[in-house]
Amino acid sequence: MVDFHPPSVTPDNSLVYQSADLKGSRKVDVSVSGSGCALVQVTMKYSVYNTGPAFGLVVGVFKSKTNRNNCALRTLEVCASYLKDGISNMVISEIKMPTGWVPVKQSLRELASSGDIQKFEVDEDFVEHYFDELSKQKKCVTFEVEQVIEMNPKAARVQVYDYYETSKILSA
């Protein structure tokens, strides 16, 4: 048995979700004391085999489609597909913007209004696209990015993952 001691539940953290990975455990004992309400949930996965990646991901950066002569603008294309049978759950593509580059929000709004994505979120230097589902057919989204600080940026990270089963993830 894995010896795991979760933090105490207090009035300050009583609504905070807490979880633990109990890999290799065959028995789970839970003991509580005090008064109040609590929910303890145990989820067990068995016979889970790694059958390869769940997603395909291709990322491209091109001269701006809206202003080809402006070197500070680029078009970013993210293409994703679901490699398993059937269709996926909701999927998020998360793009870490390179240092000095920002998304052009108007191009993101146009993308959202086109229906290609459910919605988008911009959080500091990340852009997230929400897809209702993916299939084996590649789905590509493009948006503009603009260089606001001239520097030599590190390579950006792009990942796609299942919103409900975050273990299904692929990074590029």
Short mmCIF file of C-alpha atoms in Angstrom, two decimals:
data_model
loop_
_atom_site.label_atom_id
_atom_site.label_comp_id
_atom_site.label_asym_id
_atom_site.label_seq_id
_atom_site.Cartn_x
_atom_site.Cartn_y
_atom_site.Cartn_z
CA MET A 1 0.00 0.00 0.00
CA VAL A 2 1.22 3.50 -0.83
CA ASP A 3 1.46 5.72 2.24
CA PHE A 4 -0.22 8.98 1.29
CA HIS A 5 -1.20 11.74 3.68
CA PRO A 6 -3.28 14.48 2.03
CA PRO A 7 -3.25 17.99 3.50
CA SER A 8 -5.79 18.74 6.18
CA VAL A 9 -9.15 20.08 5.08
CA THR A 10 -9.77 23.47 6.68
CA PRO A 11 -12.50 26.09 6.20
CA ASP A 12 -10.04 27.94 3.90
CA ASN A 13 -9.45 25.01 1.53
CA SER A 14 -12.63 22.95 1.94
CA LEU A 15 -13.79 23.70 -1.62
CA VAL A 16 -10.40 23.12 -3.24
CA TYR A 17 -10.09 19.99 -5.36
CA GLN A 18 -7.30 17.73 -4.12
CA SER A 19 -6.07 14.59 -5.84
CA ALA A 20 -3.31 12.03 -5.63
CA ASP A 21 -1.94 9.47 -8.06
CA LEU A 22 -1.73 6.12 -6.27
CA LYS A 23 0.14 4.12 -8.90
CA GLY A 24 0.69 0.54 -7.94
CA SER A 25 -1.78 0.65 -5.05
CA ARG A 26 -4.02 -2.31 -4.47
CA LYS A 27 -5.67 -1.07 -1.30
CA VAL A 28 -6.81 2.41 -0.32
CA ASP A 29 -7.77 3.24 3.26
CA VAL A 30 -9.42 6.56 4.07
CA SER A 31 -9.85 7.87 7.59
CA VAL A 32 -11.35 11.18 8.65
CA SER A 33 -12.04 13.03 11.86
CA GLY A 34 -13.88 16.20 12.79
CA SER A 35 -17.19 17.47 11.52
CA GLY A 36 -18.45 18.73 8.19
CA CYS A 37 -18.96 17.35 4.69
CA ALA A 38 -16.44 15.70 2.38
CA LEU A 39 -16.42 13.77 -0.86
CA VAL A 40 -13.88 11.03 -1.43
CA GLN A 41 -13.74 9.55 -4.90
CA VAL A 42 -11.49 6.77 -6.14
CA THR A 43 -11.06 6.12 -9.85
CA MET A 44 -9.27 3.00 -11.00
CA LYS A 45 -7.92 2.39 -14.48
CA TYR A 46 -6.72 -1.08 -15.37
CA SER A 47 -5.49 -2.82 -18.50
CA VAL A 48 -4.49 0.54 -19.89
CA TYR A 49 -1.95 0.03 -22.63
CA ASN A 50 0.04 2.76 -24.30
CA THR A 51 -1.11 2.39 -27.88
CA GLY A 52 0.71 5.40 -29.23
CA PRO A 53 -0.25 9.05 -29.40
CA ALA A 54 -3.92 10.01 -29.48
CA PHE A 55 -3.33 13.09 -31.63
CA GLY A 56 -1.49 14.20 -34.72
CA LEU A 57 -0.07 17.73 -34.70
CA VAL A 58 1.54 19.87 -37.42
CA VAL A 59 2.55 23.49 -36.86
CA GLY A 60 3.54 25.97 -39.55
CA VAL A 61 4.66 29.60 -39.56
CA PHE A 62 4.27 31.62 -42.76
CA LYS A 63 4.48 35.17 -44.04
CA SER A 64 1.37 37.04 -43.02
CA LYS A 65 -1.62 36.23 -45.20
CA THR A 66 -3.08 39.67 -44.52
CA ASN A 67 0.08 41.76 -45.06
CA ARG A 68 2.84 39.80 -46.80
CA ASN A 69 5.28 42.75 -46.79
CA ASN A 70 5.19 43.31 -43.03
CA CYS A 71 8.03 41.26 -41.49
CA ALA A 72 6.62 41.83 -37.99
CA LEU A 73 3.47 39.86 -38.88
CA ARG A 74 3.27 36.10 -39.35
CA THR A 75 0.48 33.60 -39.89
CA LEU A 76 0.57 30.66 -37.50
CA GLU A 77 -1.16 27.45 -38.59
CA VAL A 78 -1.93 24.63 -36.16
CA CYS A 79 -3.32 21.39 -37.60
CA ALA A 80 -4.53 18.59 -35.34
CA SER A 81 -6.26 15.26 -35.80
CA TYR A 82 -7.46 12.41 -33.60
CA LEU A 83 -5.55 9.22 -34.35
CA LYS A 84 -7.79 6.79 -32.48
CA ASP A 85 -11.05 5.30 -33.75
CA GLY A 86 -14.14 7.49 -33.63
CA ILE A 87 -14.08 11.06 -32.43
CA SER A 88 -12.38 12.69 -29.49
CA ASN A 89 -13.79 14.51 -26.51
CA MET A 90 -13.37 18.29 -26.39
CA VAL A 91 -9.77 19.16 -27.31
CA ILE A 92 -7.59 22.15 -26.50
CA SER A 93 -4.63 23.30 -28.54
CA GLU A 94 -2.31 25.39 -26.39
CA ILE A 95 0.24 27.62 -28.08
CA LYS A 96 3.04 29.18 -26.03
CA MET A 97 3.87 32.42 -27.80
CA PRO A 98 7.56 33.03 -28.55
CA THR A 99 9.11 35.87 -26.56
CA GLY A 100 8.34 39.20 -28.19
CA TRP A 101 5.34 37.93 -30.18
CA VAL A 102 1.63 38.40 -29.41
CA PRO A 103 -1.51 37.09 -31.10
CA VAL A 104 -3.50 39.51 -33.23
CA LYS A 105 -6.80 39.35 -31.38
CA GLN A 106 -8.88 40.35 -34.40
CA SER A 107 -7.66 37.25 -36.24
CA LEU A 108 -8.63 35.11 -33.23
CA ARG A 109 -12.11 36.69 -33.13
CA GLU A 110 -12.53 35.97 -36.85
CA LEU A 111 -11.45 32.38 -36.27
CA ALA A 112 -13.99 31.96 -33.45
CA SER A 113 -16.81 33.51 -35.52
CA SER A 114 -16.01 31.15 -38.44
CA GLY A 115 -17.10 28.17 -36.32
CA ASP A 116 -13.78 26.36 -36.72
CA ILE A 117 -13.26 26.52 -32.96
CA GLN A 118 -15.68 26.67 -30.05
CA LYS A 119 -13.81 29.54 -28.41
CA PHE A 120 -10.34 30.89 -27.69
CA GLU A 121 -8.57 32.25 -24.64
CA VAL A 122 -5.47 34.41 -24.39
CA ASP A 123 -3.67 34.17 -21.07
CA GLU A 124 -0.41 36.12 -20.79
CA ASP A 125 1.79 34.41 -23.39
CA PHE A 126 -0.51 31.44 -24.19
CA VAL A 127 -3.28 31.09 -26.75
CA GLU A 128 -5.78 28.27 -26.32
CA HIS A 129 -8.22 27.06 -28.98
CA TYR A 130 -11.15 24.89 -27.87
CA PHE A 131 -12.44 22.28 -30.33
CA ASP A 132 -15.73 20.46 -29.69
CA GLU A 133 -14.11 17.31 -31.09
CA LEU A 134 -11.50 16.05 -33.51
CA SER A 135 -11.57 13.12 -35.92
CA LYS A 136 -9.00 11.45 -38.16
CA GLN A 137 -9.55 14.28 -40.64
CA LYS A 138 -6.98 16.99 -39.96
CA LYS A 139 -8.47 20.27 -38.73
CA CYS A 140 -6.34 23.38 -39.26
CA VAL A 141 -6.72 26.81 -37.72
CA THR A 142 -4.72 29.89 -38.61
CA PHE A 143 -4.27 33.20 -36.87
CA GLU A 144 -1.92 36.15 -37.06
CA VAL A 145 0.88 36.90 -34.62
CA GLU A 146 2.77 40.16 -34.36
CA GLN A 147 6.28 40.88 -33.19
CA VAL A 148 6.19 43.62 -30.54
CA ILE A 149 9.76 43.26 -29.21
CA GLU A 150 12.67 42.49 -31.48
CA MET A 151 14.78 39.70 -29.99
CA ASN A 152 15.99 36.21 -30.69
CA PRO A 153 13.13 34.10 -29.29
CA LYS A 154 13.28 30.51 -28.12
CA ALA A 155 11.20 27.96 -29.99
CA ALA A 156 7.57 28.03 -28.94
CA ARG A 157 5.75 24.99 -27.60
CA VAL A 158 2.45 23.82 -29.04
CA GLN A 159 0.46 21.03 -27.47
CA VAL A 160 -2.91 19.47 -28.04
CA TYR A 161 -4.76 17.53 -25.35
CA ASP A 162 -8.08 16.00 -24.43
CA TYR A 163 -9.93 18.32 -22.06
CA TYR A 164 -11.37 15.41 -20.03
CA GLU A 165 -8.48 12.94 -20.28
CA THR A 166 -5.39 15.11 -19.97
CA SER A 167 -3.14 12.06 -20.23
CA LYS A 168 -3.97 12.16 -23.95
CA ILE A 169 -1.50 14.86 -24.92
CA LEU A 170 0.94 15.60 -27.73
CA SER A 171 3.52 18.40 -27.87
CA ALA A 172 5.44 19.85 -30.79
#
